[in-house]
Each structure stands twice: as C-alpha cells, then as structure tokens.
mmCIF file of C-alpha atoms and ligand atoms in Angstrom:
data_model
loop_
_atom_site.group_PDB
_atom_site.id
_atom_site.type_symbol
_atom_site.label_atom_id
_atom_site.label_comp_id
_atom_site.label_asym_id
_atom_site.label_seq_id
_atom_site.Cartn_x
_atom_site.Cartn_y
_atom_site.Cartn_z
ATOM 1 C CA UNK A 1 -42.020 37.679 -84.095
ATOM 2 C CA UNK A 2 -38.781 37.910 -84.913
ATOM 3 C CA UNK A 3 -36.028 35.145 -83.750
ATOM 4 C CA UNK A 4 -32.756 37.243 -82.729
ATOM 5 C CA UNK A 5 -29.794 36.288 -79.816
ATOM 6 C CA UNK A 6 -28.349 39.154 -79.779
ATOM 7 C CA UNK A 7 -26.407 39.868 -76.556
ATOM 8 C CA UNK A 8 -26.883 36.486 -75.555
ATOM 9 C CA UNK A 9 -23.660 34.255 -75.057
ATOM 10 C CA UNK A 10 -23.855 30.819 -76.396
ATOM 11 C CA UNK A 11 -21.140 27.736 -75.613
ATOM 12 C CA UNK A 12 -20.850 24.920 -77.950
ATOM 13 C CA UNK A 13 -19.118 21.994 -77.319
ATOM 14 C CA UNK A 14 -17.640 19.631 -80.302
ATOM 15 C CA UNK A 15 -18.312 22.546 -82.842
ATOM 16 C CA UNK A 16 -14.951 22.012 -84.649
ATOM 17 C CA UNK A 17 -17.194 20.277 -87.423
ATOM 18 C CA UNK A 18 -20.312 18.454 -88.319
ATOM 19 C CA UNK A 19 -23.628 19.291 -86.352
ATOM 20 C CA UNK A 20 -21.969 21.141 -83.439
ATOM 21 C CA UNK A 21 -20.292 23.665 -86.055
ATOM 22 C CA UNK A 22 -23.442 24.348 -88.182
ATOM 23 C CA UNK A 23 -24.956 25.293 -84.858
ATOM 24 C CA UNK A 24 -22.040 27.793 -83.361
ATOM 25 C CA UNK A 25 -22.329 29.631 -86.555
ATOM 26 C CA UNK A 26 -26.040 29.505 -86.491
ATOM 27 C CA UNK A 27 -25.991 31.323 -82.663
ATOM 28 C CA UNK A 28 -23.395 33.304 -84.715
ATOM 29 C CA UNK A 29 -25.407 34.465 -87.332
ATOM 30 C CA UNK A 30 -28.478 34.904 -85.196
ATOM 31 C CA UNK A 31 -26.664 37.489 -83.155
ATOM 32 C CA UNK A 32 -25.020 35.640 -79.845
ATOM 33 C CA UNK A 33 -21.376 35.563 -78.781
ATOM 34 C CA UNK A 34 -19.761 32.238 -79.226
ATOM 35 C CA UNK A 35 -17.705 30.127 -76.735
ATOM 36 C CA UNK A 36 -16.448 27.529 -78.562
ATOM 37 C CA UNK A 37 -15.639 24.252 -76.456
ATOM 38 C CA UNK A 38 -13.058 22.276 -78.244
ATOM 39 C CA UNK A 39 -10.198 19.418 -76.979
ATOM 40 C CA UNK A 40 -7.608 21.634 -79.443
ATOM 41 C CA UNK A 41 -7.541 24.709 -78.470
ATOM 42 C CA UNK A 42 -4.870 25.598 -81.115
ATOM 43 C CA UNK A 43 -7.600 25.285 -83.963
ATOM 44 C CA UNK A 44 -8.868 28.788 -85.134
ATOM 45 C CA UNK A 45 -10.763 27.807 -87.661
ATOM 46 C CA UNK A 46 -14.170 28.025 -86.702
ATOM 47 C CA UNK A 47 -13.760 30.829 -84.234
ATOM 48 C CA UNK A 48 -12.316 32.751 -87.479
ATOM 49 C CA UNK A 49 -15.591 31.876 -89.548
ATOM 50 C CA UNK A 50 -17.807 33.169 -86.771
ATOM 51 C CA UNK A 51 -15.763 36.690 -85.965
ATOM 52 C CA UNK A 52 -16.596 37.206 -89.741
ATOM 53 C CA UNK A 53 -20.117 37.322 -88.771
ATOM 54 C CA UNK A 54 -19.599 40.291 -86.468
ATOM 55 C CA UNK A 55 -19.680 38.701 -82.646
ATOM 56 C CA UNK A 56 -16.904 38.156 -80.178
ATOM 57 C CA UNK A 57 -15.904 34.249 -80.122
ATOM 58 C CA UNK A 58 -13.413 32.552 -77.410
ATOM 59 C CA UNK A 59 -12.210 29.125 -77.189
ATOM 60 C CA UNK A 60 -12.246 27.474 -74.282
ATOM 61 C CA UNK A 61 -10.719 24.279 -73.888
ATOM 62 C CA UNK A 62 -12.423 21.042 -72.945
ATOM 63 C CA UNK A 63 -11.446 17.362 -73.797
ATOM 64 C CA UNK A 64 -15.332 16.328 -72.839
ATOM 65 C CA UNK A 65 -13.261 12.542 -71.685
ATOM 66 C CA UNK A 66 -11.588 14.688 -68.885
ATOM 67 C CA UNK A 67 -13.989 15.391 -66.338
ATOM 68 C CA UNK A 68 -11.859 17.862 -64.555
ATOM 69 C CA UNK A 69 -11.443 19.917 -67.554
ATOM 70 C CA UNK A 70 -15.070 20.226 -67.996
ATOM 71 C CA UNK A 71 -16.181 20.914 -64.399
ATOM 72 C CA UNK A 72 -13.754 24.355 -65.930
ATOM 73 C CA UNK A 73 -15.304 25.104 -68.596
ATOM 74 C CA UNK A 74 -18.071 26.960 -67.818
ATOM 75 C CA UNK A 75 -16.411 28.859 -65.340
ATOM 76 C CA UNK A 76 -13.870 30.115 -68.675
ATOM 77 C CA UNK A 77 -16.694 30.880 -70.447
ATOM 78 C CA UNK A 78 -17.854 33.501 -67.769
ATOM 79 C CA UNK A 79 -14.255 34.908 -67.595
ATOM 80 C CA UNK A 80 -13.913 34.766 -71.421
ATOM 81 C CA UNK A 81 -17.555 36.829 -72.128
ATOM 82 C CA UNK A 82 -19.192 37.673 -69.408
ATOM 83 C CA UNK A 83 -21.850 35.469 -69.127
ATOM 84 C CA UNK A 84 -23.392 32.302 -70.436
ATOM 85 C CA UNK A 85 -27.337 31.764 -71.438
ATOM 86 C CA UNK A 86 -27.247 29.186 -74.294
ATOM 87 C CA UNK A 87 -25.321 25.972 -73.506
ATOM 88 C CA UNK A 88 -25.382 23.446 -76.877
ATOM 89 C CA UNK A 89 -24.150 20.030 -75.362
ATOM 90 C CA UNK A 90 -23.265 18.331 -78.925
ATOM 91 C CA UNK A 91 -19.735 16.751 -78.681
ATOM 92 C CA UNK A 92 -19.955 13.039 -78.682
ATOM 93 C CA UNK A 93 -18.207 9.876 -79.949
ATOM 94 C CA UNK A 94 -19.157 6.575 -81.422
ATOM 95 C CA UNK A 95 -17.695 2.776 -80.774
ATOM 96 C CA UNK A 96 -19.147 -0.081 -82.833
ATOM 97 C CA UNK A 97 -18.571 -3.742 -81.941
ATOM 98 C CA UNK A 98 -20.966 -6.906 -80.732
ATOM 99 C CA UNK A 99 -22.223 -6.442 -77.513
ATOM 100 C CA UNK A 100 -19.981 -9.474 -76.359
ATOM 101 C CA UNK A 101 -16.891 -8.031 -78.157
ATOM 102 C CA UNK A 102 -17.803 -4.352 -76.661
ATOM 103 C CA UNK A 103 -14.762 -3.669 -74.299
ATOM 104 C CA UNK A 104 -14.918 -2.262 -71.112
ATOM 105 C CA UNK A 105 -12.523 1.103 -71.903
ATOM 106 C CA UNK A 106 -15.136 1.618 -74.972
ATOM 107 C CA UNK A 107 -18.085 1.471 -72.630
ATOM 108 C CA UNK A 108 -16.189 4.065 -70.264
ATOM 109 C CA UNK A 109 -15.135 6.409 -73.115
ATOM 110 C CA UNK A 110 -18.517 6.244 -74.461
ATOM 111 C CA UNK A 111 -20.371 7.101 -71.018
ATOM 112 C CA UNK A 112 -17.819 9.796 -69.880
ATOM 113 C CA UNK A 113 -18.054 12.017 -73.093
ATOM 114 C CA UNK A 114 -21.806 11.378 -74.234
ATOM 115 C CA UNK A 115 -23.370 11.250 -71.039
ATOM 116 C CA UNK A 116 -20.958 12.413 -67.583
ATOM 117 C CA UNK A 117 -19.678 15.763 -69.382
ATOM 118 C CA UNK A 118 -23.570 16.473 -70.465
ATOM 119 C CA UNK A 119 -24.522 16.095 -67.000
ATOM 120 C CA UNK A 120 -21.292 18.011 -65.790
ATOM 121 C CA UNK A 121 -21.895 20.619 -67.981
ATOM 122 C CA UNK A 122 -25.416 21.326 -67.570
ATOM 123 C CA UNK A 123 -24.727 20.859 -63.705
ATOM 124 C CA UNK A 124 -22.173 24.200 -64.226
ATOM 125 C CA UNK A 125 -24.113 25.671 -66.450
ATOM 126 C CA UNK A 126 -27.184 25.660 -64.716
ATOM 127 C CA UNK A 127 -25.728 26.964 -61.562
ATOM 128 C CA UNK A 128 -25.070 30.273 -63.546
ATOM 129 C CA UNK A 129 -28.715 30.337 -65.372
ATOM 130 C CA UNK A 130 -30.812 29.601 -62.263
ATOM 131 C CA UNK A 131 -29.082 32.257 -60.437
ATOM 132 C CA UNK A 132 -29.613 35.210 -63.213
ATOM 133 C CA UNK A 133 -33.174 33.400 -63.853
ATOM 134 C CA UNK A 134 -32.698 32.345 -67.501
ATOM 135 C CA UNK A 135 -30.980 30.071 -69.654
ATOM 136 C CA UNK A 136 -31.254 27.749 -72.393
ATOM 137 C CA UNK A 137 -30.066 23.845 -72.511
ATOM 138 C CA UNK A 138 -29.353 22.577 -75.660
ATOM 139 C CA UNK A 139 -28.482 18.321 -75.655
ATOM 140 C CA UNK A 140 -28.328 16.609 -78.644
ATOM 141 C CA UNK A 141 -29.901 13.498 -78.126
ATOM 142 C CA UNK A 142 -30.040 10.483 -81.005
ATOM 143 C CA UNK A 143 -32.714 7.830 -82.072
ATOM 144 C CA UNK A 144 -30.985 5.642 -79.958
ATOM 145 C CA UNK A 145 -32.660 7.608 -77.664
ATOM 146 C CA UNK A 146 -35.609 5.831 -78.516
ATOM 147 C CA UNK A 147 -34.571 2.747 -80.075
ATOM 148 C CA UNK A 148 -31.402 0.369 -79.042
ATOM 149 C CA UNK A 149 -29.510 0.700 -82.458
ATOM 150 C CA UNK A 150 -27.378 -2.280 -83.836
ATOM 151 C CA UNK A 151 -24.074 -2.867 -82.254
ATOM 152 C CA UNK A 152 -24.129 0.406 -80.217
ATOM 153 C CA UNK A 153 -24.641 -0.959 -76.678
ATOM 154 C CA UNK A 154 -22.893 2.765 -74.860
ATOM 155 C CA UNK A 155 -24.246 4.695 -77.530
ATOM 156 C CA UNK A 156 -27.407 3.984 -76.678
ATOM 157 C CA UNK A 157 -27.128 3.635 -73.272
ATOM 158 C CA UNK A 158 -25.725 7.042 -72.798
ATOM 159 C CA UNK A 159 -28.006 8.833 -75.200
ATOM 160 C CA UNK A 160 -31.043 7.367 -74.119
ATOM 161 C CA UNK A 161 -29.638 8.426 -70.283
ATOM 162 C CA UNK A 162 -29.524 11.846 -72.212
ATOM 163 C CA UNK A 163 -33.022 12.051 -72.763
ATOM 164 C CA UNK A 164 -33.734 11.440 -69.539
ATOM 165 C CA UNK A 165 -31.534 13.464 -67.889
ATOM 166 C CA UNK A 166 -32.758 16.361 -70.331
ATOM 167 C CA UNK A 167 -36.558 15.696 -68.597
ATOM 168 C CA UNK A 168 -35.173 15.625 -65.339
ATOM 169 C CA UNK A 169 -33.280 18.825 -65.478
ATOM 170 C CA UNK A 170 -36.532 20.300 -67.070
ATOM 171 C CA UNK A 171 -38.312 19.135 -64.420
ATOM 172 C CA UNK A 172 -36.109 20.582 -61.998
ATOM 173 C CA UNK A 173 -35.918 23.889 -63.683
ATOM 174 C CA UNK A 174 -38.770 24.889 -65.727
ATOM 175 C CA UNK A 175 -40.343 26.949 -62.800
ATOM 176 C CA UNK A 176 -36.962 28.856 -62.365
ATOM 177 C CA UNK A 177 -36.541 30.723 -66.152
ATOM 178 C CA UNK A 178 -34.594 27.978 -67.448
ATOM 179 C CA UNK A 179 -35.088 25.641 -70.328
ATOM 180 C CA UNK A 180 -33.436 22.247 -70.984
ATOM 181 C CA UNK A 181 -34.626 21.006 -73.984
ATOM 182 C CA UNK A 182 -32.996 18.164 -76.569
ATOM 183 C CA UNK A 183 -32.289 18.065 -80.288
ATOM 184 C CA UNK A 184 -32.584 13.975 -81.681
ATOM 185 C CA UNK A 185 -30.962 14.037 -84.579
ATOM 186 C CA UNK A 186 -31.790 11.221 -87.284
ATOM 187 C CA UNK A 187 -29.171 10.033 -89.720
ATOM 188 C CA UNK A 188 -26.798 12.644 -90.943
ATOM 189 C CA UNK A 189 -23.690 12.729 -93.516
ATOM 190 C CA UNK A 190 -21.188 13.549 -90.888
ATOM 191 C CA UNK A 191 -17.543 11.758 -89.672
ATOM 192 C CA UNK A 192 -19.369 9.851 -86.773
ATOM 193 C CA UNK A 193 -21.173 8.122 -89.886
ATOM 194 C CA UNK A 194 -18.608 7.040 -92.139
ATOM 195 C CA UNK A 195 -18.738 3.235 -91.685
ATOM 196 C CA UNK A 196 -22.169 3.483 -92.319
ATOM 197 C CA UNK A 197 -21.981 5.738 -95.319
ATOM 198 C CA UNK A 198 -19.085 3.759 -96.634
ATOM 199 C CA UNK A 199 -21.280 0.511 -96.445
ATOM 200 C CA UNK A 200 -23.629 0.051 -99.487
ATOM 201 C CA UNK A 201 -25.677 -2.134 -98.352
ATOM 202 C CA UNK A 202 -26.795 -0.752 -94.812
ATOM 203 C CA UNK A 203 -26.242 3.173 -96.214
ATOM 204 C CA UNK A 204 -29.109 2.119 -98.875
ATOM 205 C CA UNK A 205 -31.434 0.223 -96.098
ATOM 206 C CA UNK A 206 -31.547 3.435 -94.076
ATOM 207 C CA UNK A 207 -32.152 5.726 -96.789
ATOM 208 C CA UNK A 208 -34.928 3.827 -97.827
ATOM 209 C CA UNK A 209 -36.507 4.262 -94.387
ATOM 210 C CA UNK A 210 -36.325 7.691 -94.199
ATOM 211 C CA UNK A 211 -39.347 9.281 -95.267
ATOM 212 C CA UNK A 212 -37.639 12.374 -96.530
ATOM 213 C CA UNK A 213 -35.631 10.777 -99.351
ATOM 214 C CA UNK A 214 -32.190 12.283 -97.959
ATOM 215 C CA UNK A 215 -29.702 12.171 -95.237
ATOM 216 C CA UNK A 216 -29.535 14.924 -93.113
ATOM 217 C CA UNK A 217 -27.025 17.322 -93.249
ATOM 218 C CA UNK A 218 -25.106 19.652 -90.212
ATOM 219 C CA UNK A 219 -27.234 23.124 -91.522
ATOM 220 C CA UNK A 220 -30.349 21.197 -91.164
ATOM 221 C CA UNK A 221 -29.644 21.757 -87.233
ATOM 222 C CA UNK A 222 -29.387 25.313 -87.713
ATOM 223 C CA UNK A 223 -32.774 26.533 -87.334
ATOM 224 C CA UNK A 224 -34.223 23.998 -84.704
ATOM 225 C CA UNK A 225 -31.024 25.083 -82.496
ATOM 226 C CA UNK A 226 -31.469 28.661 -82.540
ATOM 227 C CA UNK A 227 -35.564 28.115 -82.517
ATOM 228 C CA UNK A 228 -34.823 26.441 -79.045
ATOM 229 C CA UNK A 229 -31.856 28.239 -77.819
ATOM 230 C CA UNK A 230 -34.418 31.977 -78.312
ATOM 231 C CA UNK A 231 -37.418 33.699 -76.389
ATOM 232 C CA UNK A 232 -39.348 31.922 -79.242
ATOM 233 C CA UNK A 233 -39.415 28.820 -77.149
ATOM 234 C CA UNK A 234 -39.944 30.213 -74.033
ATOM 235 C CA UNK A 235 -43.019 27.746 -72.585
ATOM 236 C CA UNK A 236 -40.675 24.400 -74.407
ATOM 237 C CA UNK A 237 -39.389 22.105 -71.727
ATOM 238 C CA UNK A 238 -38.001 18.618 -71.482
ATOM 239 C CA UNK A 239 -38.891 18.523 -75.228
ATOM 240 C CA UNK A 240 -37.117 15.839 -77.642
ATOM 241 C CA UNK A 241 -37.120 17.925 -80.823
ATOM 242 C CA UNK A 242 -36.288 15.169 -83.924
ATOM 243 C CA UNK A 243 -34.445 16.345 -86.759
ATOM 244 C CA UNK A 244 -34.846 13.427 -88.488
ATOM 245 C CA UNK A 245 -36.010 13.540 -91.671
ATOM 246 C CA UNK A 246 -39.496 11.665 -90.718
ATOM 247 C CA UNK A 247 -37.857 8.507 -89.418
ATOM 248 C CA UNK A 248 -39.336 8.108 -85.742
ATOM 249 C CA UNK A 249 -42.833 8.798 -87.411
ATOM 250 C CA UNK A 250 -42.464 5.631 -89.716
HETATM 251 P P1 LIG B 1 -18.709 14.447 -85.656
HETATM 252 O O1 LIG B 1 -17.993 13.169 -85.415
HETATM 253 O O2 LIG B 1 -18.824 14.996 -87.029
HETATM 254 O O3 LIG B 1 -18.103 15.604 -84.708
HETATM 255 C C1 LIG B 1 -17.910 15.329 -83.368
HETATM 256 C C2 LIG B 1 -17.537 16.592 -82.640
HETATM 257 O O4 LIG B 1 -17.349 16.232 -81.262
HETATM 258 C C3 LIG B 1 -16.237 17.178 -83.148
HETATM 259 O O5 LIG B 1 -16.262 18.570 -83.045
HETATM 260 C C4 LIG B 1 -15.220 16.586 -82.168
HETATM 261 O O6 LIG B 1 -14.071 17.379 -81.997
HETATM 262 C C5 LIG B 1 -16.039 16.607 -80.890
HETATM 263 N N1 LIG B 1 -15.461 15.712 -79.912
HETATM 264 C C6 LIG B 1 -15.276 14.375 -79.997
HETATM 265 N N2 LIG B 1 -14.637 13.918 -78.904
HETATM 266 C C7 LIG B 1 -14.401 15.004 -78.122
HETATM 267 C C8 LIG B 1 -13.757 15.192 -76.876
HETATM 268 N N3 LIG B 1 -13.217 14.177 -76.198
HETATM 269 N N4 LIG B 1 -13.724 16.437 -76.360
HETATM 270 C C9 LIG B 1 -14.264 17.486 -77.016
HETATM 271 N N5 LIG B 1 -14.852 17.379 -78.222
HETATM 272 C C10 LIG B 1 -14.920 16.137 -78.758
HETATM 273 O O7 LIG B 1 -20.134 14.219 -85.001
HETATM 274 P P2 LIG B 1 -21.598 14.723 -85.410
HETATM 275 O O8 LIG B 1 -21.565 16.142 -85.786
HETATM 276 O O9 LIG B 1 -22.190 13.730 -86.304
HETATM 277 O O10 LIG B 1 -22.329 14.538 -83.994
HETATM 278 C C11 LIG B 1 -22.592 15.607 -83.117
HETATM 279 C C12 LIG B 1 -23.534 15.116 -82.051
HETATM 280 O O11 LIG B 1 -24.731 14.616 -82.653
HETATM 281 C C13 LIG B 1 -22.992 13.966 -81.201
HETATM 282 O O12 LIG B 1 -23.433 14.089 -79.870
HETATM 283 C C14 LIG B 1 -23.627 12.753 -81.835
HETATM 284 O O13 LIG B 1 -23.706 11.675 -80.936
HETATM 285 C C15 LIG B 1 -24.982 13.313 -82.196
HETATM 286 N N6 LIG B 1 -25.668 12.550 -83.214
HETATM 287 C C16 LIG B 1 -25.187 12.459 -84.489
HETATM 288 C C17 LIG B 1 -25.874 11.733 -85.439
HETATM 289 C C18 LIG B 1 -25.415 11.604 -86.846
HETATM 290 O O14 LIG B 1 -26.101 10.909 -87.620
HETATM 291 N N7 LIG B 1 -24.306 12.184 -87.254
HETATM 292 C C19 LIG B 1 -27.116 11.036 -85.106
HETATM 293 C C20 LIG B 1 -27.530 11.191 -83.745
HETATM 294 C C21 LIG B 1 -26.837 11.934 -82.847
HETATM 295 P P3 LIG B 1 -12.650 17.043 -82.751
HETATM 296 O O15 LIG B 1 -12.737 17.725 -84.089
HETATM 297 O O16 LIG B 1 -11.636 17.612 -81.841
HETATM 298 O O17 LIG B 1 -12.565 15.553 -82.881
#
C-alpha cells in the first residue's frame, strides 16, 4: 500500500518551527494542501518551503491564547482551500517554576493554549469532518501525559487532559468516519527544550534514560504524522502513538 494525501487539506497549528513544521512539510510532501495556523501571519517562511513542494498553502491566523481567534480558524481554512480533513493540533508552550512559586497567569496561559484551543479546535474541526464523514485528528500529546514531570504542574495537567480528551473525542467519533488519534512525543532538541538542553547535568540524566541513545529530532515526527493523518490508519482510534525514542517502555 502506498501512503499518499493527495487532495486532502491538512491545518497545522504552531508549524512556524520545531515538531509542528517538520509535520506541515511532511503533509506537504506526502501530497496535501497546507493551512498553516500561526500567531504571525506576516511570516512566509514556511508557507514558501511548502509551495516548493508543489501544493497550495494559506496562512491563517491564530494566536492559540485567544480563544476567539481560534473558534475562526477553521472556518478560514474552509474559505482559504476548500475543505479541511487533517487537523495537526501541535502548538503549545512551556512554564517552569515550583509548584508553590507556579503563578496563577502561568497556569491560565498554559491551559488556554495546550489544552482550551485543542478542544476548540477539534470542536470546529470536527463539525466539518463528521458532516462530510471523514477526517483525521492529529494532538500532540507529551510524556507528561503519562507521568507528572518535574516542575511542570500546567504542563502536565493540560497534556495529560489532552490524552483524554483525544479518547473521548474517539469515542465519540470513531463510528462516524473520523479519527482522533495523538502523537506523545519524548524528549526532542527543539526551543521548548532549551533550559533543559542548556543544563548539563539534567540534559545528560535524560539521555541516559532513553533507550535509543539520542534526542529526538522535529523529522522524526514526520512519518508517524502522515502514517496517522492517511487511509493507512483507517481502523486507529483514541491511540497515544509515542515518538519517544523507547523511553515509556523503560
Ligand atoms: P517549539 O517551542 O519549538 O514550537 C512551538 C510552536 O508553537 C511554534 O510554532 C510557536 O509559534 C507555536 N506557538 C506557541 N505559542 C503559540 C500561540 N499562542 N499561538 C500560536 N502558535 C503558538 O515547540 P516544539 O516543536 O518542541 O513542540 C510542539 C508540540 O510538541 C507542543 O505541543 C509541545 O508541547 C509538544 N511536545 C514537545 C516536546 C519536546 O520535547 N520538544 C515533548 C512533548 C511534547 P511561534 O514561532 O509564533 O512562537
């Protein structure tokens, strides 16, 4: 079998870099239309890497902390290309601090862009999918999913809420030609990482643990995203697909 998306139309949100940009192209390359989802609008430089490939690609904006700006976005992506089957919920943000320290606005911002704009999105986007009887749900999840991380309190909060809310949705909507499935990512060399990378000590206790040998990297995403996002994973649903290098196995 071969895994193509051509004529399918695929919205990404956060895909200005890291994971969420190895994926957009990945749609790219595999044949879909792109809608980009992006707070700036005004930068090109992903959409111009993926017209390269051959497929329209529109940006759409949406700031995932503004909840009425993402209740629009699907909408735009209709408007901008006709239709939307793949929907790649990846933008996200990270606050560190001691659970007693954690403030109140970080908990909000945290909950609002990892876990309210998920459900807002997949809300709008589903309404689209279940009524021309198909569609894909992308969410990355974390392994905070699964485990309660170290000075992460929102993080985890909201990305373990994203788990569930990817069975619930799947639960929901299995029977109806759509699939809502969710990406965990392990530890990858991206921005959201930096502190951690930066920090000998704990960057060399959590390569250690991984049973791979390596960090991950964005491209790593690339096939598990487009495996999930085709017909090739037609009967997957409510599935929790690590990318993690071996970690939750150990
Ligand atoms: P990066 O920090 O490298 O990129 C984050 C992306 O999200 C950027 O495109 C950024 O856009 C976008 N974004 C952030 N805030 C907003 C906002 N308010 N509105 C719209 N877009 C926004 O992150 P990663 O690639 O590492 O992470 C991608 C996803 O994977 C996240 O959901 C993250 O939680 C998850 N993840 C990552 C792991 C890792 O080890 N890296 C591990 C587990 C999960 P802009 O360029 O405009 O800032």
């Amino acid at each position: 079998m071969q895994i193509s998306l051509q004529g399918k139309v695929a919205a990404v949100t956060g895909a200005t870099r890291g994971i969420g940009r190895s994926i957009a192209i990945a749609m790219a390359e595999s044949g879909a239309d792109v809608a980009l989802l992006q707070r700036s609008p005004e930068n090109e430089a992903v959409k111009r890497e993926i017209e390269k490939l051959g497929v329209r690609c529109a940006i759409v904006p949406c700031d995932v902390s503004d909840s009425r700006q993402v209740k629009e976005a699907v909408p735009r992506v209709v408007e901008a290309l006709g239709r939307i089957d793949i929907l790649v919920n990846n933008a996200g943000i990270q606050r560190r601090s001691p659970a007693v320290e954690f403030s109140e606005a970080d908990w909000d911002d945290v909950l609002q862009a990892n876990l309210k704009a998920v459900w807002l999105l997949c809300q709008q986007a589903g309404k689209y999918m279940l009524a021309q009887k198909s569609g894909k749900i992308i969410n990355i999840a974390s392994l905070v999913s699964f485990q309660g991380g170290i000075l992460v309190p929102a993080y985890a909060s909201a990305k373990g809420a994203v788990a569930q809310l990817t069975k619930a949705l799947a639960n929901e909507w299995s029977s109806q030609g759509v699939n809502v499935n969710a990406i965990v990512p392990g530890y990858i060399a991206t921005d959201m990482n930096e502190a951690l990378i930066n920090d000998p000590v704990r960057s060399r206790q959590i390569l250690e643990r991984i049973p791979a040998g390596r960090w991950g990297n964005p491209d790593d995403f690339k096939g598990p995203a487009v495996f999930l996002a085709s017909d090739a994973a037609e009967y997957i649903h409510g599935h929790l697909l690590a990318v993690d290098g071996g970690w939750l196995g150990r």
